[in-house]
XYZ file of C-alpha atoms in Angstrom:
526
model
C -226.418 92.212 89.507
C -227.327 94.114 86.350
C -228.857 91.006 84.836
C -230.681 89.507 87.797
C -231.714 92.279 90.227
C -235.474 93.048 89.996
C -236.083 96.592 88.749
C -238.487 97.343 91.608
C -236.074 96.046 94.233
C -234.795 98.724 96.624
C -231.362 98.004 98.160
C -228.046 99.475 99.245
C -224.708 98.449 97.683
C -221.298 98.790 99.344
C -218.039 98.095 97.524
C -214.455 98.594 98.699
C -214.497 102.110 97.377
C -218.129 103.212 96.795
C -221.416 103.343 98.744
C -224.870 103.418 97.121
C -227.601 103.806 99.740
C -231.325 103.168 99.238
C -231.240 102.895 95.475
C -232.416 100.597 92.636
C -230.634 98.881 89.782
C -231.660 101.408 87.128
C -230.347 104.343 89.143
C -226.831 102.905 89.519
C -226.539 101.040 86.207
C -223.839 103.302 84.780
C -221.959 103.364 88.077
C -221.790 99.559 88.124
C -220.649 99.390 84.528
C -217.830 101.813 85.305
C -216.608 100.261 88.551
C -212.800 100.354 88.776
C -210.348 98.273 90.797
C -210.208 99.460 94.375
C -206.967 100.421 96.043
C -208.314 99.067 99.357
C -207.995 95.318 100.013
C -211.217 93.483 100.953
C -212.018 93.880 104.691
C -215.471 92.496 105.544
C -215.498 93.908 109.067
C -214.905 97.461 107.751
C -217.801 97.110 105.290
C -220.140 95.691 107.930
C -219.298 98.602 110.237
C -220.721 100.937 107.591
C -223.934 98.904 107.461
C -224.289 98.826 111.239
C -223.817 102.570 111.368
C -227.001 103.017 109.272
C -229.791 102.658 111.808
C -233.017 100.951 110.738
C -236.263 99.892 112.399
C -236.155 96.610 110.492
C -233.823 93.641 110.464
C -231.498 93.693 107.468
C -230.852 91.117 104.766
C -227.119 91.279 104.059
C -225.682 89.632 100.948
C -221.884 89.221 100.839
C -220.445 88.625 97.345
C -216.756 87.645 97.639
C -214.241 85.165 96.348
C -213.139 84.757 100.031
C -209.548 85.782 99.262
C -208.515 87.820 102.328
C -211.611 86.758 104.259
C -210.686 86.001 107.864
C -212.771 84.139 110.453
C -212.794 86.995 112.939
C -214.202 89.388 110.327
C -217.542 87.563 110.359
C -218.068 88.430 114.038
C -219.229 91.917 113.072
C -222.754 90.828 112.081
C -225.705 91.545 114.360
C -227.619 88.462 115.474
C -230.951 89.844 114.269
C -229.762 90.352 110.651
C -230.061 87.707 107.928
C -226.693 87.042 106.311
C -226.163 85.318 102.942
C -222.864 84.560 101.197
C -222.361 84.249 97.455
C -218.823 82.837 96.916
C -217.920 82.445 93.247
C -215.043 80.066 92.608
C -212.300 81.114 90.206
C -212.165 78.963 87.095
C -208.572 80.108 86.457
C -206.410 80.053 89.618
C -203.113 80.703 87.870
C -202.001 84.285 88.308
C -198.751 86.171 87.812
C -198.143 89.413 89.708
C -195.457 92.086 89.581
C -194.409 92.409 93.228
C -191.766 95.122 93.154
C -189.187 97.096 91.169
C -185.848 98.130 92.666
C -182.374 99.281 91.598
C -180.262 96.148 91.298
C -176.983 97.872 90.422
C -175.724 101.387 89.776
C -173.339 101.682 86.824
C -171.470 104.725 85.472
C -174.204 105.840 83.050
C -177.000 103.364 83.717
C -179.196 101.825 86.377
C -179.821 98.103 86.320
C -183.291 97.632 87.736
C -184.697 94.369 89.023
C -188.350 93.431 88.476
C -189.587 90.784 90.930
C -192.561 88.664 89.873
C -194.500 85.925 91.639
C -196.421 83.080 89.994
C -199.339 81.658 91.996
C -200.621 78.353 90.653
C -198.880 75.832 88.452
C -197.908 74.966 84.873
C -197.150 78.484 83.579
C -196.392 79.295 79.987
C -193.964 82.046 78.948
C -195.183 85.480 79.976
C -194.374 88.612 77.945
C -193.089 91.558 79.938
C -192.559 95.126 78.717
C -190.954 98.266 80.153
C -192.390 101.704 79.346
C -191.009 105.165 80.011
C -193.560 107.997 79.673
C -195.852 105.554 77.815
C -193.143 104.756 75.226
C -191.873 101.186 74.951
C -188.304 100.984 76.265
C -187.724 97.196 76.353
C -189.596 93.931 75.905
C -188.852 90.275 76.582
C -190.398 86.956 77.603
C -190.054 85.407 81.042
C -190.229 81.676 81.889
C -191.146 80.436 85.358
C -189.147 77.500 86.662
C -189.785 78.644 90.253
C -192.667 80.536 91.916
C -190.686 83.764 92.036
C -188.568 85.269 89.315
C -186.487 88.421 88.932
C -185.709 89.922 85.562
C -183.326 92.834 84.976
C -183.543 95.830 82.679
C -180.991 98.578 82.046
C -182.167 102.187 81.912
C -180.167 105.423 81.510
C -179.315 107.491 84.602
C -182.027 110.004 83.750
C -185.506 110.758 85.014
C -187.640 107.630 84.490
C -191.419 107.909 84.899
C -193.093 104.812 83.626
C -194.168 101.263 84.371
C -193.488 97.614 83.745
C -196.336 95.471 82.426
C -197.077 91.758 81.907
C -199.808 89.899 80.048
C -201.312 86.804 81.702
C -204.687 85.038 81.861
C -205.166 85.622 85.562
C -206.116 88.736 87.520
C -205.399 91.960 85.688
C -205.107 94.441 88.567
C -201.556 93.308 89.486
C -200.207 93.194 85.915
C -198.818 96.730 85.929
C -196.318 98.231 88.336
C -195.776 102.000 88.179
C -192.461 103.501 89.333
C -190.306 106.577 89.061
C -186.544 107.042 89.279
C -185.052 110.504 89.568
C -181.951 111.649 87.712
C -179.157 111.309 90.246
C -178.119 114.476 92.008
C -175.206 114.932 94.359
C -175.753 113.719 97.892
C -174.974 116.216 100.637
C -172.862 114.746 103.456
C -170.986 116.296 106.321
C -168.886 114.609 108.997
C -168.387 116.137 112.436
C -165.146 115.266 114.137
C -161.340 115.613 114.020
C -160.042 116.186 110.522
C -157.250 113.585 110.877
C -159.744 110.838 111.723
C -162.111 111.824 108.893
C -159.763 111.707 105.914
C -161.005 108.261 104.889
C -164.515 109.624 104.392
C -163.252 112.125 101.781
C -161.959 109.186 99.696
C -165.408 107.533 99.788
C -167.600 110.588 99.336
C -165.964 111.835 96.155
C -166.896 115.071 94.401
C -168.461 113.416 91.369
C -171.355 112.022 93.488
C -171.225 113.855 96.813
C -170.990 117.352 98.280
C -168.834 116.420 101.279
C -167.224 118.467 104.017
C -165.780 117.796 107.462
C -166.172 120.113 110.448
C -164.545 119.888 113.872
C -167.253 120.314 116.484
C -165.945 123.819 117.376
C -166.343 125.039 113.776
C -169.737 123.458 112.975
C -172.349 125.760 111.401
C -175.676 124.373 112.664
C -177.504 126.036 109.751
C -175.929 123.495 107.371
C -177.499 120.473 109.049
C -180.962 120.773 107.541
C -179.474 120.863 104.021
C -177.738 117.492 104.359
C -178.812 114.014 103.280
C -176.471 112.291 105.775
C -174.345 113.240 108.742
C -171.446 111.290 110.252
C -170.661 111.774 113.948
C -167.056 110.590 113.845
C -165.712 109.769 117.311
C -167.013 112.785 119.202
C -165.972 112.575 122.838
C -169.021 114.611 123.801
C -172.183 115.534 121.881
C -173.501 118.991 122.940
C -177.184 119.105 123.912
C -177.909 121.659 121.187
C -176.456 119.287 118.581
C -178.452 116.354 119.957
C -181.696 118.305 119.589
C -180.804 119.427 116.050
C -179.884 115.880 114.974
C -183.114 114.482 116.351
C -185.034 116.945 114.185
C -182.741 116.133 111.229
C -183.531 112.382 111.415
C -187.274 113.038 111.755
C -187.106 115.045 108.531
C -185.572 112.155 106.574
C -181.826 112.521 107.076
C -179.501 109.545 107.706
C -177.265 109.657 110.736
C -174.074 107.605 111.245
C -172.707 107.344 114.789
C -169.120 106.210 115.403
C -168.308 106.289 119.151
C -165.031 107.607 120.515
C -162.910 105.400 122.759
C -163.282 108.050 125.493
C -167.117 108.246 125.099
C -169.257 107.687 128.152
C -171.794 104.901 127.574
C -174.420 106.733 129.653
C -174.071 109.849 127.536
C -174.279 107.766 124.326
C -177.390 106.001 125.592
C -179.096 109.264 126.391
C -178.396 110.425 122.838
C -179.418 107.275 120.896
C -182.620 106.926 122.976
C -183.956 109.738 120.785
C -184.036 107.277 117.848
C -185.029 103.894 119.221
C -184.314 101.042 121.635
C -180.547 100.598 121.676
C -178.020 100.528 124.505
C -174.262 100.997 124.649
C -172.624 98.802 127.277
C -169.328 99.367 129.090
C -166.381 99.215 126.633
C -163.958 96.281 126.751
C -160.399 95.911 125.486
C -160.721 92.480 123.941
C -159.731 92.230 120.262
C -162.667 90.959 118.195
C -163.136 90.016 114.561
C -166.057 90.998 112.330
C -167.023 87.699 110.756
C -170.628 87.922 109.578
C -172.433 90.062 106.979
C -176.200 90.388 106.958
C -176.679 90.003 103.175
C -180.450 90.460 103.440
C -180.166 93.886 105.109
C -181.210 96.741 102.753
C -177.752 98.275 103.183
C -176.116 95.320 101.364
C -179.029 94.006 99.278
C -177.483 95.222 95.985
C -173.784 94.914 96.883
C -172.979 91.202 96.654
C -173.769 88.958 93.708
C -173.450 85.931 95.957
C -172.906 85.249 99.634
C -169.260 85.018 100.706
C -167.803 83.329 103.768
C -164.067 83.983 103.480
C -163.603 87.729 103.323
C -160.914 89.799 105.014
C -162.031 89.913 108.611
C -161.735 93.448 110.125
C -160.806 93.630 113.793
C -161.280 96.122 116.651
C -159.315 96.422 119.870
C -161.689 98.395 122.066
C -165.436 98.095 121.581
C -168.751 98.866 123.278
C -171.251 96.065 123.525
C -174.516 96.988 121.757
C -177.905 95.741 122.992
C -180.618 96.174 120.361
C -183.767 94.507 119.084
C -182.917 95.312 115.465
C -180.868 92.824 113.342
C -177.137 93.430 113.112
C -175.680 94.542 109.792
C -172.131 93.407 110.601
C -171.508 90.974 113.453
C -168.485 90.029 115.583
C -167.349 86.410 115.977
C -168.996 86.380 119.448
C -172.382 87.167 117.762
C -172.513 90.689 119.128
C -173.180 93.623 116.805
C -170.408 95.654 115.200
C -172.827 97.727 113.076
C -176.573 97.962 113.480
C -179.312 100.454 112.565
C -182.441 102.063 113.961
C -184.714 102.589 110.931
C -187.820 104.742 110.719
C -190.256 105.585 107.944
C -188.032 108.200 106.334
C -184.423 107.449 107.258
C -182.035 105.389 109.360
C -179.601 105.854 112.225
C -176.543 103.628 111.765
C -174.507 102.854 114.890
C -171.030 101.339 115.203
C -169.996 99.454 118.346
C -166.375 100.616 118.174
C -164.145 103.465 116.989
C -162.794 102.702 113.506
C -159.687 104.920 113.505
C -156.533 103.128 112.347
C -155.197 102.843 115.890
C -158.218 100.860 117.110
C -159.284 99.006 113.951
C -158.271 97.959 110.489
C -161.835 98.388 109.189
C -160.697 101.305 107.006
C -158.498 98.834 105.073
C -161.336 96.365 104.561
C -163.195 96.041 101.233
C -166.408 96.540 103.241
C -165.621 100.162 104.086
C -166.649 101.673 100.765
C -170.058 99.972 100.151
C -170.939 100.352 103.849
C -170.401 104.116 104.076
C -171.540 104.774 100.492
C -174.905 103.131 101.068
C -175.383 104.586 104.551
C -175.256 108.062 103.036
C -177.872 107.343 100.343
C -181.452 108.413 100.951
C -183.786 105.807 99.441
C -186.409 108.390 98.430
C -183.786 110.473 96.641
C -181.672 107.760 95.003
C -183.930 104.727 94.735
C -187.111 103.613 93.030
C -190.146 105.671 93.920
C -193.232 103.419 94.104
C -195.804 103.763 96.903
C -198.474 101.216 97.794
C -201.860 102.910 98.087
C -203.352 102.699 101.558
C -200.097 102.032 103.374
C -199.168 104.789 105.826
C -195.873 105.548 104.147
C -194.767 109.186 104.445
C -192.865 110.832 101.640
C -190.476 113.787 101.782
C -189.701 116.007 98.838
C -187.442 119.067 98.492
C -189.599 122.157 98.280
C -189.559 125.645 99.785
C -193.157 126.836 100.296
C -194.618 130.079 101.540
C -197.365 129.941 104.152
C -200.100 130.134 101.488
C -198.636 127.523 99.143
C -199.544 123.830 99.148
C -198.423 120.840 97.093
C -200.884 118.998 94.845
C -200.509 115.468 93.493
C -202.113 114.924 90.081
C -202.126 113.267 86.665
C -204.498 113.532 83.696
C -207.387 111.766 85.462
C -207.064 112.500 89.150
C -205.928 115.218 91.553
C -205.715 115.403 95.349
C -204.034 117.417 98.104
C -202.065 115.211 100.538
C -201.656 115.926 104.226
C -198.406 117.904 104.382
C -195.998 119.300 106.924
C -193.365 121.966 106.223
C -189.841 121.001 107.230
C -187.805 124.090 106.313
C -186.528 123.204 102.821
C -188.574 120.006 102.624
C -192.214 118.958 102.747
C -193.373 115.751 104.415
C -196.535 114.271 102.852
C -198.978 111.541 103.841
C -201.379 110.132 101.238
C -203.775 108.023 103.360
C -206.086 106.191 100.888
C -205.243 108.434 97.907
C -205.147 108.151 94.974
C -208.214 106.132 93.980
C -206.416 104.472 91.026
C -202.819 103.317 90.551
C -200.679 105.241 88.140
C -197.897 107.758 87.585
C -198.422 111.171 89.143
C -196.588 114.466 89.544
C -196.146 116.589 92.655
C -196.888 120.235 91.787
C -196.510 123.588 93.527
C -199.221 125.429 91.646
C -198.311 124.898 87.986
C -194.653 124.156 88.736
C -193.602 120.465 88.791
C -191.636 119.451 91.885
C -191.101 115.690 91.558
C -192.510 112.571 89.946
C -194.215 109.957 92.097
C -195.913 106.589 91.418
C -198.633 104.615 93.175
C -199.596 100.937 93.005
C -202.340 98.646 94.243
C -201.601 96.317 97.165
C -200.861 92.761 95.978
C -202.489 91.006 98.971
C -205.214 89.369 96.853
C -202.988 88.109 94.007
C -202.848 84.502 95.239
C -206.238 82.943 94.494
C -205.341 79.742 96.322
C -205.622 81.653 99.603
C -209.423 81.799 99.472
C -211.052 80.980 102.795
C -214.698 79.990 102.124
C -214.841 78.171 105.488
C -215.184 81.538 107.188
C -218.758 81.597 105.908
C -219.716 78.136 107.243
C -221.999 79.569 109.927
C -224.078 81.471 107.405
C -226.350 80.553 104.524
C -224.563 80.167 101.202
C -226.282 80.796 97.866
C -224.884 79.492 94.600
C -225.191 82.631 92.537
C -226.647 86.137 92.423
C -229.379 84.921 90.076
C -231.188 83.103 92.873
C -230.361 85.305 95.825
C -233.447 87.552 95.695
C -235.775 84.572 95.326
C -234.106 82.922 98.344
C -234.551 86.037 100.454
C -238.209 86.312 99.466
C -238.759 82.624 100.234
C -237.126 82.993 103.649
C -239.298 85.971 104.419
C -242.432 84.130 103.318
C -241.475 81.035 105.310
C -240.952 83.234 108.359
C -244.375 84.851 107.917
C -246.130 81.445 107.449
C -244.408 80.099 110.573
C -245.692 83.051 112.546
C -249.255 82.469 111.312
C -249.083 78.797 112.305
C -248.008 79.744 115.833
C -250.806 82.319 116.085
C -253.423 79.838 114.795
C -252.148 77.093 117.109
C -252.515 79.364 120.091
C -255.974 80.437 118.924
C -257.175 76.871 118.537
C -255.775 75.956 121.939
C -257.744 78.817 123.505
C -260.906 77.749 121.700
C -260.493 74.181 122.885
C -260.182 75.319 126.488
C -263.299 77.460 126.177
C -265.281 74.599 124.664
C -264.237 72.246 127.479
C -265.245 74.820 130.064
C -268.592 75.946 128.755
C -269.925 73.075 126.647
C -271.033 69.889 128.448
């Protein structure tokens, strides 16, 4: 555009992130030279809506410059019939592209985290790609990765300390997806309480040990409701009845990001249980039965077990239960009985999960406490992903974030780094703050959450990877419109079309004039 747009040409330019209305090429020269990657994926219908909102007495010439990656057929229905639409679709000379898709904690060791970096290769015939890990802009590790499949995961080991950095690759494809920013917080003790009879809760004390957890058990009669908001996870362990006040408090607790684990009592009423769990999602307890059943299937792909097993196993020690409630749910089971009904399932939300067992797991009713599954299951159910996992948010996705902070009425949290600062939408939740970022920040990177000048927590943002695969271009969506080879000829084409339109109009006018003259001559001249 800088090279081929006539200086006297007046136009408007809309990008994914910027709008330049009624301008000329000289006025926006520096802006074009400094255009950054946009955090928003290409959506033609959204851009056309902006154009249609600008009323004009004249028909518009609309030029779409796109590689057609992410272009969908229904997006082209936004054009007005009276406007002239032109497409310039450049074709990528290099369609090979490697992207960093995600970073996650692969394994938790005594003093280290083993993190997994997942990469995808779009195209074919890839050479070795260098990959480097940085913490606070200092090189922490570097290696080379070879692609024998389209996806690859490589592991790095980092200390169990605050990590605020990124992983980066170097390839000859698109550059916007070559860096993935992430933060990991130094582990702090997880706060867990169980509510139920002490004798039935002893097994939890052996799982939630004092080196990693602050754990206590309370019989329902001795429960201090003020403790609930301070917890990361709560276990309802075989309560015969759940008081209404506790139900209301636990609903608020889950909405604020706490995990809830529900183990029914054999004496529980299914109707009462259903009334309680309806606060969290679509799940139903059925009438209990006394048939002994075996737990025979593990959902290895469920987030609860994604980092537990190195390989899938078929012959593990099958736990059994004597009395169980049937569970009806639309969510996938985590652990499944031999009759394909759920033994353990979950109701996830944006901030936390509610885990629900189908049967009591006391030693009289089940041998689940003796199973090797008991420790990883309850350990992971108590962990809050935002507190113990990798912190990496995709810009533009409506993903809320909760941080521990006690604010006065006049205080607000700010998210900033050296180049950008913004105030997220925030909601006070007693000792926590729930934030929504909408389309912020404008650029991917590592940021800090601040209360005034005081740092609260590190946070990282990344661009969406939806346009990383260049083979997904859909130029056919523009078939019903005029295509122009390049931007160099687009203004000449528009001028020619306008001129042709004007000449056509003159021919029609002259034809009608000559027809009228001929009729007059025939009438008056003999």
